Amino acid sequence: MTTVTTGTTTVKGAVGVAHTRVEGRDKVTGAARYAGEIPFAELAHGWLVLSTVTRGRIRSVETAPVLGMPGVLTVLHHGNAPRVETDYIGLLGNLPDPTAAVFQHDRVPHMGWPVALVVAETSEQAREAAEALVVRYDEEPHDVAFFEGHPGTYTPADVPHAQAVAEKGDLESELALSAVVVDAEYTTPEEHHSPMEPHAATARWDSGRLEVVDSNQGSTWVAEELAKLFSLDPASVRVRSEHVGGGFGSKGVRPHQVAAVMAATALQRPVRVVLTRRQMFSLVGYRSPTAQRIRLGADADGRLRALEHRSLNLTSTVHEFVEPSAGVGRVLYDAEAHHTANRVVRLDVPTPTWMRAPGEAPGSFALESALDELAERCGIDPIALRARNEPETGPVSGLPFSSRNLLACFHEGARRFGWADRDPRPGLRREGRRLLGTGTAAAFFPAGAAPSTAAVTAEADGTFTVRITAADIGTGARTALTLIAADALEVAPDRVRVRIGDSDFGPAMIAGGSMGTRSWAWAVTAAAGDLREQLALGGAIPPEGITVRSDTSAAIAALAHKERHSFGAQFAEVAVDVTTGEVRVRRMLGIFAAGRIVNPLTAHGQLVGGMTWGISMALHEEAVRDQASGGHVGADLAGYHFAAHADVPHIEADWVDDPDEDDPVGIKGIGEIGIVGAAAAIANAVWHATGVRHRSLPIRPDRVLLAGTGTGTGARDA
């Protein structure tokens, strides 16, 4: 911890010291207002009507009876809605999902497609009218069946910010030369984000300017795309999102914001649209199911000769989204022959989207389970096997690592977890009717940074105001930026006020890809450093303050090409009830190398949250789609299960020293790495407990009972 002196006050460095959230009191007292709670004069309420067929065309929208209902103001649909522009490039060079361009045609590409918006004086009136609206369809046959070998499977031209296919070496030759081969298939189900706060947006026109109060992961992102959709001058659109109750990849540009803008334009009054939990299962994206095949070939001592990882995910018929699960091995392990490929199939389903650790979460389950199988067949400890295959440079890219402390994570984790006392033979530890087992897995997630701008103002009263279009989606980003700004300005944190979530503050990276805090911190540090230099010249601060603005575009572009990642080691102990099939996680430990930790308190919460989600992924989460109707079975929090308090055991998360020397604060990123490898560690522990491999998630009690248990002499397959 550094110590600096400003005037006569000695201040200890804030970064690296645990701090409670600066907005914590407002949140626990209800003073913090979320997007669906902020009052507006003459506010009207919109309620989306979703299709009840999976594929076809809208024959008629019978609005007359509904328009006569109490409080109803208008009904928007494909016959009367404003036209929008869809031919543009969106966030980070991606094409926009046409689902957001609501009411533009009569086609229905999936169950739950938006077909109308009913707007009324109250939310209750809008809902009643929406449920009474009759929409008639010409229905067509649909296909929602996802499986390996589907005739529509194809390899995409490319994957945004990745490669669809990466190959080196002769795979079949190296497999033939291998003493030990693992050839296995793994599946993961459709999973949903389920943030506590539903998606909500209010749109209004104010003196010719569009203002949207929203729950999002990047106000600049939403503002820019709304401007493009409605052909507006970007300067005439303002999006605000001060408090967000979770996002996990789902809170981008969605139908509710666009519908709210349409209705506000038609009525010339504020309109709010809030999605129901059931609507969120159709409209805000999800993690695609995956079907993955892993082939590993190794010498008798466990050194890899061949690594093949093929992954299939589904996408919609209106927009291509690739879940890049096959990319995990491109970072973790090298081999003479290294082939990885991501494939997709178009079905009559909603478009998937980014969900916490997209690609890495399901991909790590498959690859880290396969590594555990290889360790068993080679008779080598799973940690020793990973150490034996530790690459010196990027296995595919050949680039140097900015830092790679994966083995340090395993060594520290093994010490604290008691790994050395583990008997590697499966099915031997028992407590009553429960079999006990332990497992481990590696974790990684990219550590990127994107150009951002920030403004820092020295106020006349001696305080400082930071303005940046960051988003705090529950991660503690507002607090982290306060600490970073305080150290950069060499003042105490209580002299810094950070304002975020307003597109008027200028372009900045979204809260996504574990890149938010790093990107924003870079911009804040640059602006604060320049401001400090100005203040050092002396002179009085005027009433309006002194403001310095930064733009990190050039600095980010100048970064040397390296493999930049956070790493981690996951450990889990489980108890499997052989009578009921129930799997209980008893304890988990995650040790991470994730750059400099800005706020240990909120960082610990992020890592534990990710690991908790890993428990959900391993044992609970599974969205089931009915093949006949094309819709979800149980599209709510009663039918879609995830870990509750009773399911979460003692979880420990910690980190090793791992600052990034190329970053001004030393940050990498922690938002997503906590879930990576967690499901694999649990699945590997279930094998160790029972002697049975479960290659399909979730590991439900019926699957455990159906598979039975092994004899302790080797693995069986579930």
XYZ file of C-alpha atoms in Angstrom:
718
model
C 0.000 0.000 0.000
C 1.406 3.375 -1.005
C 1.358 6.500 1.115
C 1.214 9.982 -0.417
C 1.054 13.432 1.087
C -1.291 16.157 -0.178
C -0.852 19.392 1.695
C -0.779 18.509 5.361
C -2.896 15.356 4.998
C -1.313 11.934 4.700
C -3.466 9.526 2.660
C -2.940 5.783 2.298
C -3.494 4.335 -1.133
C -7.081 3.174 -1.584
C -6.618 0.539 -4.287
C -6.182 -2.912 -2.772
C -7.958 -2.054 0.488
C -11.463 -3.418 1.148
C -14.171 -0.744 0.871
C -17.916 -1.025 1.209
C -19.928 0.146 -1.798
C -20.247 3.909 -2.015
C -23.913 3.506 -3.032
C -24.560 0.703 -0.547
C -26.672 2.731 1.878
C -28.886 4.008 -0.936
C -29.491 0.470 -2.145
C -30.387 -1.056 1.204
C -32.647 1.879 2.169
C -34.473 2.062 -1.153
C -33.106 5.472 -2.082
C -31.428 4.017 -5.177
C -34.037 3.959 -7.924
C -33.936 1.520 -10.806
C -35.200 2.038 -14.340
C -38.720 0.784 -13.668
C -39.160 2.947 -10.548
C -38.290 6.494 -11.632
C -41.409 8.707 -11.795
C -42.358 10.832 -14.823
C -45.291 13.185 -15.313
C -48.003 11.814 -17.647
C -46.273 8.439 -17.770
C -47.997 5.825 -19.935
C -47.320 2.105 -19.767
C -46.656 -0.345 -22.581
C -47.205 -4.096 -22.494
C -45.719 -6.319 -25.172
C -47.813 -8.987 -26.865
C -45.787 -12.014 -27.964
C -46.581 -14.587 -30.624
C -48.272 -17.800 -29.576
C -47.049 -19.699 -32.638
C -43.479 -20.672 -33.427
C -43.387 -20.029 -37.163
C -45.722 -18.376 -39.628
C -47.248 -15.033 -40.547
C -49.591 -12.621 -38.828
C -52.947 -12.681 -40.587
C -54.632 -9.965 -38.497
C -54.280 -7.911 -35.323
C -57.795 -7.174 -34.083
C -57.228 -3.863 -32.332
C -60.740 -2.355 -32.364
C -62.078 -4.153 -29.259
C -58.923 -3.404 -27.307
C -58.849 0.298 -28.208
C -62.258 0.605 -26.569
C -61.046 -0.785 -23.239
C -60.512 1.572 -20.252
C -57.299 3.573 -20.368
C -55.971 2.190 -23.655
C -54.134 4.824 -25.678
C -52.805 2.945 -28.703
C -51.811 -0.443 -30.082
C -48.644 -0.601 -32.171
C -48.036 -3.483 -34.571
C -46.511 -4.181 -37.984
C -49.308 -2.336 -39.734
C -48.843 1.050 -38.061
C -45.466 1.150 -36.286
C -42.706 3.535 -37.397
C -40.156 2.066 -39.797
C -36.614 1.691 -38.460
C -33.190 1.229 -40.026
C -31.513 -2.161 -39.562
C -28.623 -2.000 -42.037
C -25.808 -0.798 -39.801
C -22.831 -2.061 -37.801
C -23.417 -2.268 -34.061
C -21.330 -2.758 -30.930
C -17.710 -3.862 -31.466
C -18.324 -4.361 -35.168
C -21.198 -6.820 -34.730
C -24.341 -6.827 -36.839
C -27.442 -5.957 -34.776
C -30.009 -8.602 -33.876
C -33.128 -7.842 -35.985
C -35.307 -8.917 -33.053
C -34.867 -5.424 -31.619
C -36.387 -3.886 -34.760
C -39.924 -4.665 -33.647
C -43.123 -4.535 -35.722
C -41.434 -4.221 -39.107
C -43.106 -7.147 -40.916
C -45.725 -9.867 -40.519
C -43.309 -12.798 -40.179
C -43.040 -14.836 -36.964
C -39.663 -16.642 -36.690
C -40.064 -18.091 -33.169
C -42.404 -18.489 -30.232
C -42.468 -15.298 -28.182
C -41.751 -12.941 -31.100
C -43.078 -9.401 -30.383
C -46.251 -8.816 -32.444
C -47.792 -5.779 -30.729
C -47.461 -3.209 -27.953
C -50.532 -2.106 -26.033
C -50.135 1.283 -24.329
C -52.469 2.462 -21.575
C -52.670 4.903 -18.682
C -51.710 2.247 -16.128
C -49.682 -0.923 -16.230
C -52.706 -2.934 -15.114
C -54.838 -1.564 -17.953
C -52.107 -2.248 -20.477
C -51.710 -5.826 -19.281
C -55.459 -6.514 -19.322
C -55.789 -5.141 -22.842
C -52.693 -6.980 -24.063
C -54.059 -10.272 -22.798
C -57.381 -9.537 -24.534
C -55.796 -8.658 -27.899
C -56.611 -11.233 -30.567
C -53.865 -11.942 -33.100
C -54.555 -14.458 -35.862
C -51.772 -16.345 -37.645
C -51.099 -18.508 -40.649
C -49.021 -21.154 -38.927
C -46.156 -23.035 -40.596
C -44.177 -26.135 -39.549
C -41.272 -25.427 -37.215
C -38.022 -27.072 -36.151
C -36.607 -26.485 -32.671
C -34.808 -29.819 -32.229
C -31.147 -29.333 -31.347
C -28.838 -32.305 -31.730
C -25.421 -33.269 -33.071
C -25.716 -34.260 -36.715
C -28.619 -31.943 -37.493
C -28.757 -31.642 -41.302
C -28.657 -27.840 -41.114
C -25.318 -27.705 -39.292
C -22.691 -25.414 -40.818
C -19.410 -23.713 -39.981
C -19.805 -19.936 -39.735
C -17.632 -17.686 -41.843
C -16.131 -16.270 -38.670
C -16.810 -15.634 -35.012
C -16.693 -11.999 -33.804
C -13.366 -11.355 -32.060
C -12.348 -15.009 -32.471
C -11.908 -17.711 -35.095
C -14.552 -20.201 -36.107
C -11.860 -22.763 -36.894
C -8.214 -22.975 -35.806
C -5.946 -25.786 -36.956
C -2.323 -26.815 -36.796
C -0.645 -30.182 -37.310
C -1.937 -33.547 -38.553
C -4.657 -34.540 -36.096
C -5.289 -38.107 -37.244
C -1.575 -38.955 -37.416
C -0.932 -37.693 -33.888
C -3.963 -39.554 -32.553
C -2.678 -42.736 -34.168
C 0.711 -42.245 -32.490
C -0.816 -41.594 -29.073
C -0.549 -44.187 -26.330
C -3.736 -42.964 -24.665
C -6.792 -41.495 -26.406
C -9.901 -39.892 -24.918
C -12.820 -39.541 -27.341
C -15.959 -38.269 -25.625
C -19.045 -36.142 -26.214
C -20.411 -33.589 -23.773
C -23.623 -31.567 -23.741
C -24.819 -28.488 -21.926
C -28.446 -27.243 -21.939
C -30.052 -23.901 -22.737
C -29.429 -21.509 -19.826
C -30.841 -18.079 -18.954
C -29.406 -14.967 -17.293
C -32.265 -14.337 -14.813
C -31.044 -11.013 -13.348
C -32.949 -9.915 -10.243
C -34.060 -6.677 -11.921
C -36.223 -7.242 -15.021
C -35.435 -5.321 -18.195
C -37.149 -1.936 -18.176
C -36.995 1.285 -20.204
C -38.804 4.630 -20.230
C -38.640 6.824 -23.328
C -39.649 10.457 -23.682
C -39.026 13.420 -25.947
C -37.757 16.584 -24.260
C -37.287 19.715 -26.374
C -36.637 17.668 -29.501
C -34.240 15.294 -27.772
C -34.893 11.615 -27.088
C -34.185 10.540 -23.527
C -34.286 6.909 -22.427
C -33.992 5.796 -18.812
C -32.959 2.184 -19.022
C -31.439 -0.823 -17.279
C -28.446 -1.637 -19.429
C -24.776 -2.621 -19.531
C -23.659 0.383 -21.545
C -25.566 3.623 -22.091
C -23.300 4.660 -24.969
C -24.092 1.355 -26.683
C -27.849 1.771 -26.325
C -27.788 5.439 -27.335
C -25.741 4.787 -30.466
C -27.932 1.913 -31.619
C -31.185 3.777 -30.950
C -29.832 6.697 -32.978
C -29.065 4.342 -35.871
C -32.379 2.501 -35.632
C -34.426 5.721 -35.703
C -32.072 7.658 -38.038
C -31.403 10.333 -35.416
C -28.441 12.609 -34.827
C -26.451 10.801 -32.102
C -26.236 14.072 -30.169
C -30.042 14.111 -29.924
C -30.205 10.827 -27.973
C -29.472 10.513 -24.273
C -29.590 7.219 -22.357
C -29.292 7.034 -18.569
C -28.819 3.918 -16.463
C -27.644 4.767 -12.974
C -28.461 1.554 -11.078
C -28.713 -1.903 -12.632
C -29.825 -5.042 -10.853
C -27.777 -7.563 -12.824
C -27.211 -8.113 -16.515
C -24.720 -10.946 -17.212
C -24.715 -10.165 -20.950
C -28.459 -9.780 -21.491
C -28.948 -6.036 -21.030
C -28.128 -4.570 -24.412
C -30.495 -3.278 -27.091
C -33.725 -5.244 -26.803
C -37.324 -4.950 -28.079
C -38.672 -3.134 -25.013
C -36.470 -0.051 -25.512
C -37.336 0.226 -29.191
C -41.046 -0.280 -28.517
C -40.954 2.387 -25.795
C -39.367 4.890 -28.194
C -41.975 4.092 -30.852
C -44.826 4.614 -28.416
C -43.361 7.815 -26.949
C -43.017 9.162 -30.489
C -46.601 8.260 -31.369
C -48.139 9.642 -28.174
C -45.704 12.478 -27.432
C -45.597 11.543 -23.769
C -43.317 9.305 -21.688
C -43.870 5.568 -22.120
C -42.438 2.811 -19.940
C -42.101 -0.829 -20.973
C -41.104 -3.418 -18.374
C -40.631 -7.043 -19.340
C -42.182 -9.832 -17.326
C -40.041 -12.726 -16.169
C -41.735 -14.998 -18.716
C -41.125 -12.497 -21.538
C -37.443 -12.358 -20.615
C -37.133 -16.029 -21.558
C -37.950 -15.059 -25.169
C -36.696 -11.518 -25.683
C -33.320 -10.903 -24.035
C -31.140 -13.797 -25.175
C -29.815 -16.867 -23.386
C -26.917 -19.301 -23.509
C -27.324 -21.743 -26.360
C -27.215 -25.453 -25.642
C -24.011 -27.072 -26.853
C -22.977 -30.461 -28.180
C -19.214 -30.860 -27.910
C -16.785 -33.569 -28.933
C -13.314 -33.772 -27.433
C -10.522 -36.000 -28.719
C -7.280 -35.997 -26.765
C -4.226 -38.044 -27.679
C -1.268 -38.319 -25.303
C 1.905 -40.224 -24.659
C 1.890 -42.617 -21.710
C 3.293 -39.864 -19.485
C 0.324 -37.612 -20.288
C 1.977 -35.230 -22.709
C -0.568 -34.178 -25.307
C 0.092 -35.008 -28.935
C -3.383 -34.163 -30.246
C -6.196 -31.911 -29.072
C -9.484 -31.657 -30.948
C -12.479 -29.703 -29.666
C -15.585 -29.378 -31.823
C -18.610 -27.495 -30.522
C -22.111 -27.064 -31.929
C -24.601 -24.418 -30.807
C -27.943 -23.273 -32.122
C -28.899 -19.861 -33.439
C -32.087 -18.281 -34.744
C -33.189 -17.972 -38.349
C -32.973 -14.167 -38.174
C -29.530 -13.614 -36.664
C -26.348 -15.644 -36.295
C -24.849 -15.945 -32.829
C -21.949 -18.287 -32.109
C -21.176 -19.626 -28.629
C -17.390 -20.095 -29.087
C -16.998 -23.045 -26.725
C -14.222 -24.669 -28.763
C -11.808 -21.832 -28.035
C -10.845 -22.896 -24.508
C -8.003 -25.182 -25.570
C -6.480 -22.454 -27.708
C -5.288 -20.855 -24.491
C -4.939 -23.630 -21.931
C -3.040 -26.509 -23.570
C -0.651 -27.110 -26.448
C -0.291 -30.172 -28.673
C 1.505 -31.052 -31.900
C -1.896 -31.255 -33.600
C -4.412 -28.706 -32.360
C -7.820 -28.532 -34.074
C -10.773 -26.530 -32.746
C -14.004 -25.633 -34.528
C -17.251 -23.868 -33.646
C -20.345 -24.817 -35.642
C -23.963 -23.649 -35.616
C -27.410 -24.720 -36.735
C -30.324 -22.389 -37.470
C -33.589 -23.288 -35.737
C -36.938 -21.592 -35.118
C -35.853 -20.239 -31.729
C -34.964 -16.831 -30.262
C -31.416 -15.594 -30.819
C -28.910 -16.580 -28.106
C -26.544 -13.946 -26.763
C -23.563 -13.401 -24.501
C -23.991 -14.940 -21.078
C -21.402 -14.849 -18.320
C -18.202 -16.312 -19.819
C -19.720 -17.008 -23.248
C -17.877 -19.973 -24.752
C -15.527 -20.425 -21.812
C -18.208 -21.639 -19.358
C -19.602 -24.538 -21.432
C -16.294 -25.115 -23.216
C -14.383 -25.521 -19.959
C -16.890 -28.115 -18.758
C -16.129 -30.294 -21.761
C -12.369 -29.788 -21.995
C -11.628 -29.900 -18.265
C -13.766 -33.022 -17.873
C -11.859 -34.641 -20.738
C -8.518 -33.688 -19.121
C -9.697 -35.394 -15.948
C -10.536 -38.513 -17.959
C -7.089 -38.422 -19.534
C -5.435 -38.112 -16.126
C -7.354 -41.160 -14.915
C -6.386 -43.258 -17.939
C -2.734 -42.225 -17.677
C -2.660 -42.840 -13.927
C -1.474 -39.259 -13.347
C -2.708 -36.730 -10.825
C -5.013 -34.203 -12.577
C -2.929 -31.240 -11.424
C 0.321 -32.905 -12.467
C -1.195 -33.598 -15.897
C -2.038 -29.946 -16.384
C 1.429 -28.893 -15.239
C 2.933 -31.336 -17.740
C 1.014 -29.616 -20.548
C 1.660 -26.035 -19.512
C 2.499 -24.031 -22.675
C 5.230 -21.419 -22.846
C 3.429 -19.315 -25.468
C -0.077 -19.215 -26.897
C -0.773 -22.764 -28.172
C -2.348 -21.493 -31.384
C -1.269 -17.856 -31.649
C 2.363 -18.382 -30.646
C 2.219 -15.017 -28.870
C 3.825 -14.498 -25.466
C 1.581 -14.367 -22.403
C 1.396 -11.023 -20.621
C 1.529 -13.187 -17.503
C 0.430 -16.762 -16.809
C 0.157 -17.805 -13.193
C -2.128 -20.800 -13.630
C 0.250 -23.207 -11.895
C 0.600 -20.816 -8.976
C -3.193 -20.985 -8.611
C -3.112 -24.792 -8.623
C -0.264 -24.969 -6.134
C -1.907 -22.579 -3.681
C -5.315 -24.160 -4.175
C -4.005 -27.687 -3.686
C -2.310 -26.641 -0.451
C -5.398 -24.992 0.984
C -7.841 -27.633 -0.221
C -5.816 -30.565 1.097
C -5.363 -32.123 -2.327
C -2.257 -34.083 -1.312
C -4.366 -36.283 0.983
C -6.719 -37.307 -1.827
C -6.902 -40.997 -2.765
C -7.244 -40.870 -6.578
C -9.331 -44.037 -6.770
C -13.055 -43.326 -7.261
C -15.977 -44.576 -5.194
C -14.080 -45.278 -1.960
C -15.038 -42.501 0.478
C -18.421 -42.947 2.124
C -20.415 -41.343 4.931
C -23.556 -43.361 5.501
C -25.478 -43.461 2.241
C -23.376 -40.676 0.712
C -20.322 -41.134 -1.470
C -17.717 -38.368 -1.264
C -15.396 -37.083 -3.965
C -13.182 -34.170 -4.920
C -12.356 -32.644 -8.274
C -10.462 -29.797 -9.849
C -10.370 -27.830 -13.100
C -8.511 -24.942 -14.689
C -10.080 -21.583 -15.484
C -9.196 -18.687 -17.741
C -10.846 -15.666 -19.291
C -9.469 -13.018 -21.675
C -8.197 -9.776 -20.155
C -8.993 -7.062 -22.654
C -9.379 -3.312 -22.731
C -11.349 -1.074 -25.067
C -11.066 2.658 -25.812
C -12.968 4.859 -23.387
C -13.282 8.500 -22.451
C -13.603 10.092 -19.027
C -13.793 13.564 -17.531
C -12.438 14.536 -14.114
C -13.304 17.890 -12.543
C -11.556 19.630 -9.666
C -14.388 21.417 -7.870
C -14.002 24.739 -6.083
C -14.828 23.113 -2.722
C -11.814 20.799 -2.918
C -13.667 17.712 -4.079
C -13.416 15.927 -7.423
C -16.104 14.669 -9.797
C -15.498 11.843 -12.241
C -17.871 11.447 -15.184
C -17.720 8.310 -17.303
C -20.323 6.238 -19.138
C -19.566 3.165 -17.090
C -22.210 0.707 -15.876
C -22.357 -0.816 -12.419
C -24.433 -3.958 -12.920
C -23.893 -5.077 -9.342
C -20.166 -5.616 -9.635
C -19.075 -2.678 -7.487
C -17.624 -0.784 -10.457
C -18.703 2.595 -9.065
C -16.743 1.924 -5.891
C -13.707 0.567 -7.731
C -13.536 3.684 -9.891
C -13.780 5.854 -6.793
C -10.724 4.141 -5.317
C -8.798 4.293 -8.588
C -9.566 7.984 -9.039
C -8.599 8.738 -5.450
C -5.180 7.153 -5.877
C -4.630 8.821 -9.245
C -5.536 12.206 -7.735
C -3.621 11.430 -4.524
C -6.603 12.223 -2.291
C -8.866 10.284 0.047
C -11.830 8.420 -1.536
C -14.366 10.565 0.336
C -13.248 13.551 -1.748
C -14.202 11.790 -4.991
C -17.667 11.494 -6.484
C -18.097 9.170 -9.453
C -21.031 9.687 -11.805
C -21.778 6.909 -14.291
C -24.442 5.502 -16.600
C -25.133 8.595 -18.742
C -24.372 8.587 -22.472
C -23.840 12.360 -22.338
C -20.558 11.641 -20.557
C -19.074 10.330 -23.805
C -18.193 6.945 -25.290
C -16.904 4.209 -23.021
C -16.667 0.435 -22.943
C -19.725 -1.534 -21.826
C -19.850 -3.667 -18.681
C -19.018 -6.873 -20.499
C -16.241 -9.252 -21.416
C -14.605 -8.604 -18.015
C -13.280 -5.459 -19.716
C -15.331 -2.747 -18.034
C -13.340 -1.772 -14.971
C -10.003 -2.110 -16.762
C -11.138 0.061 -19.676
C -12.776 2.703 -17.487
C -9.905 2.763 -14.986
C -7.452 3.469 -17.778
C -9.475 6.497 -18.892
C -10.036 7.771 -15.354
C -6.354 7.385 -14.469
C -5.279 9.279 -17.591
C -7.671 12.178 -16.953
C -6.832 12.347 -13.255
C -3.095 12.375 -13.977
C -3.427 15.269 -16.418
C -5.627 17.165 -13.974
C -3.151 16.696 -11.150
C -0.424 18.158 -13.355
C -2.576 21.203 -14.078
C -3.348 21.723 -10.401
C 0.349 21.503 -9.571
C 0.857 24.701 -11.560
C -1.094 26.555 -8.889
C -3.858 29.105 -9.118
C -7.397 29.295 -7.767
C -10.095 26.904 -8.955
C -12.972 28.839 -10.569
C -16.605 28.237 -9.484
C -17.248 25.966 -12.460
C -14.163 23.902 -11.601
C -11.331 22.689 -13.803
C -12.117 19.731 -16.060
C -9.763 17.459 -17.957
C -10.968 14.861 -20.430
C -9.159 11.719 -21.597
C -9.447 9.349 -24.537
C -7.526 6.076 -24.368
C -7.950 5.084 -28.023
C -4.309 5.669 -28.911
C -2.986 3.975 -25.761
C -5.113 0.884 -26.303
C -4.099 0.690 -29.961
C -0.425 0.858 -28.974
C -0.570 -2.203 -26.742
C 1.841 -4.952 -27.791
C 0.254 -8.098 -29.163
C 0.205 -10.672 -26.377
C -2.000 -13.381 -24.949
C -3.756 -11.543 -22.110
C -5.851 -13.596 -19.705
C -6.855 -14.104 -16.122
C -6.352 -17.647 -14.843
C -7.668 -19.746 -11.998
C -7.911 -23.167 -10.376
C -11.253 -24.521 -9.150
C -11.629 -27.182 -6.441
C -14.839 -28.882 -5.300
C -15.926 -31.558 -2.846
C -19.302 -33.266 -3.325
C -21.501 -35.770 -1.519
C -23.686 -38.013 -3.690
C -26.699 -39.653 -2.044
C -26.897 -43.138 -3.576
C -30.528 -43.505 -2.464
C -32.018 -40.273 -3.838
C -29.441 -39.401 -6.500
C -28.987 -35.964 -4.969
C -25.614 -34.284 -5.421
C -24.586 -31.766 -2.799
C -21.519 -29.552 -3.098
C -19.914 -29.472 0.331
C -17.173 -26.959 -0.272
C -15.493 -25.073 -3.085
C -12.242 -23.202 -3.375
C -11.169 -20.965 -6.218
C -7.722 -19.410 -6.482
C -7.315 -16.849 -9.250
C -4.595 -14.857 -10.980
C -6.634 -11.907 -12.176
C -4.405 -8.871 -12.152
C -4.325 -6.301 -9.401
C -7.419 -6.521 -7.201
C -8.873 -3.040 -6.774
C -11.405 -3.729 -4.009
C -10.974 -7.082 -2.249
C -14.474 -6.899 -0.757
C -16.435 -6.637 -4.007
C -13.904 -8.751 -5.919
C -14.480 -11.607 -3.502
C -18.218 -11.223 -4.054
C -17.804 -11.387 -7.814
C -15.683 -14.537 -7.683
C -17.961 -16.297 -5.198
C -20.946 -15.285 -7.319
C -19.395 -16.853 -10.392
C -18.574 -20.043 -8.508
C -22.133 -20.178 -7.173
C -23.358 -19.917 -10.745
C -21.057 -22.834 -11.509
C -22.978 -24.892 -8.951
C -26.195 -23.915 -10.728
C -24.706 -24.854 -14.075
C -23.497 -28.231 -12.836
C -26.578 -29.325 -10.892
C -29.652 -27.220 -11.636
C -29.990 -24.953 -14.664
C -31.805 -26.351 -17.691
C -34.365 -24.606 -19.879
C -36.523 -27.197 -21.634
C -38.158 -26.442 -24.975
C -41.284 -28.361 -25.989
C -40.751 -29.865 -29.433
C -44.440 -29.748 -30.365
C -45.208 -26.146 -29.447
C -41.695 -24.708 -29.837
C -42.058 -22.879 -26.524
C -40.456 -23.258 -23.113
C -41.723 -25.574 -20.415
C -41.802 -23.575 -17.183
C -40.484 -20.226 -18.398
C -40.346 -18.711 -14.913
C -38.333 -18.971 -11.729
C -40.524 -21.832 -10.517
C -39.804 -24.001 -13.546
C -36.236 -22.857 -14.196
C -34.108 -23.954 -11.258
C -30.897 -22.418 -10.018
C -28.945 -22.587 -6.800
C -30.716 -21.224 -3.738
C -29.110 -20.418 -0.397
C -29.515 -24.016 0.776
C -27.550 -25.215 -2.254
C -24.540 -22.984 -1.656
C -21.918 -24.455 0.686
C -18.835 -22.898 2.154
C -17.169 -21.188 -0.814
C -13.724 -19.666 -0.607
C -12.254 -17.401 -3.259
C -8.811 -15.866 -3.154
C -6.071 -14.775 -5.507
C -2.335 -14.792 -6.072
C -0.275 -11.732 -6.914
C -0.638 -11.110 -10.654
C -0.469 -7.445 -11.720
C -0.556 -6.686 -15.442
C 2.499 -4.563 -16.159
C 0.955 -3.206 -19.362
C -2.015 -1.704 -17.521
C -1.705 1.623 -15.652
C -3.465 0.152 -12.613
C -2.380 -3.457 -13.142
C -5.960 -4.688 -13.707
C -7.032 -7.727 -15.712
C -10.642 -8.621 -14.973
C -12.709 -10.782 -12.607
C -16.333 -10.567 -13.718
C -16.511 -13.883 -15.550
C -13.626 -16.120 -14.592
C -15.387 -17.303 -11.410
C -17.815 -19.491 -13.363
C -15.201 -20.941 -15.735
C -14.166 -24.454 -14.762
C -16.523 -24.556 -11.774
C -18.992 -27.001 -13.360
C -16.124 -29.208 -14.528
C -14.615 -29.329 -11.032
C -17.991 -30.445 -9.652
C -18.503 -33.021 -12.406
C -15.002 -34.375 -11.833
C -15.762 -34.605 -8.114
C -18.959 -36.556 -8.871
C -16.856 -39.031 -10.873
C -14.397 -39.330 -8.009
C -17.292 -40.000 -5.620
C -19.165 -42.536 -7.754
C -16.844 -43.841 -10.446
C -19.345 -42.687 -13.085
C -18.683 -39.951 -15.648
C -21.503 -37.500 -16.235
C -20.946 -35.785 -19.560
C -24.315 -34.013 -19.764
C -25.328 -31.108 -17.559
C -27.077 -30.662 -15.251
C -26.240 -33.692 -13.124
C -29.823 -34.232 -11.990
C -30.837 -36.873 -9.403
C -32.610 -38.947 -12.077
C -29.415 -39.083 -14.134
C -27.408 -40.137 -11.094
C -29.908 -42.879 -10.248
C -30.087 -44.053 -13.848
C -26.303 -44.251 -14.089
C -25.850 -45.906 -10.701
C -22.386 -45.987 -9.155
C -19.166 -47.700 -10.036
C -17.249 -50.242 -8.029
C -14.287 -48.051 -7.274
C -12.099 -49.800 -9.839
C -12.597 -47.413 -12.738
C -14.964 -45.051 -14.528
C -18.278 -45.812 -16.068
C -20.132 -43.475 -18.386
C -23.482 -41.852 -17.686
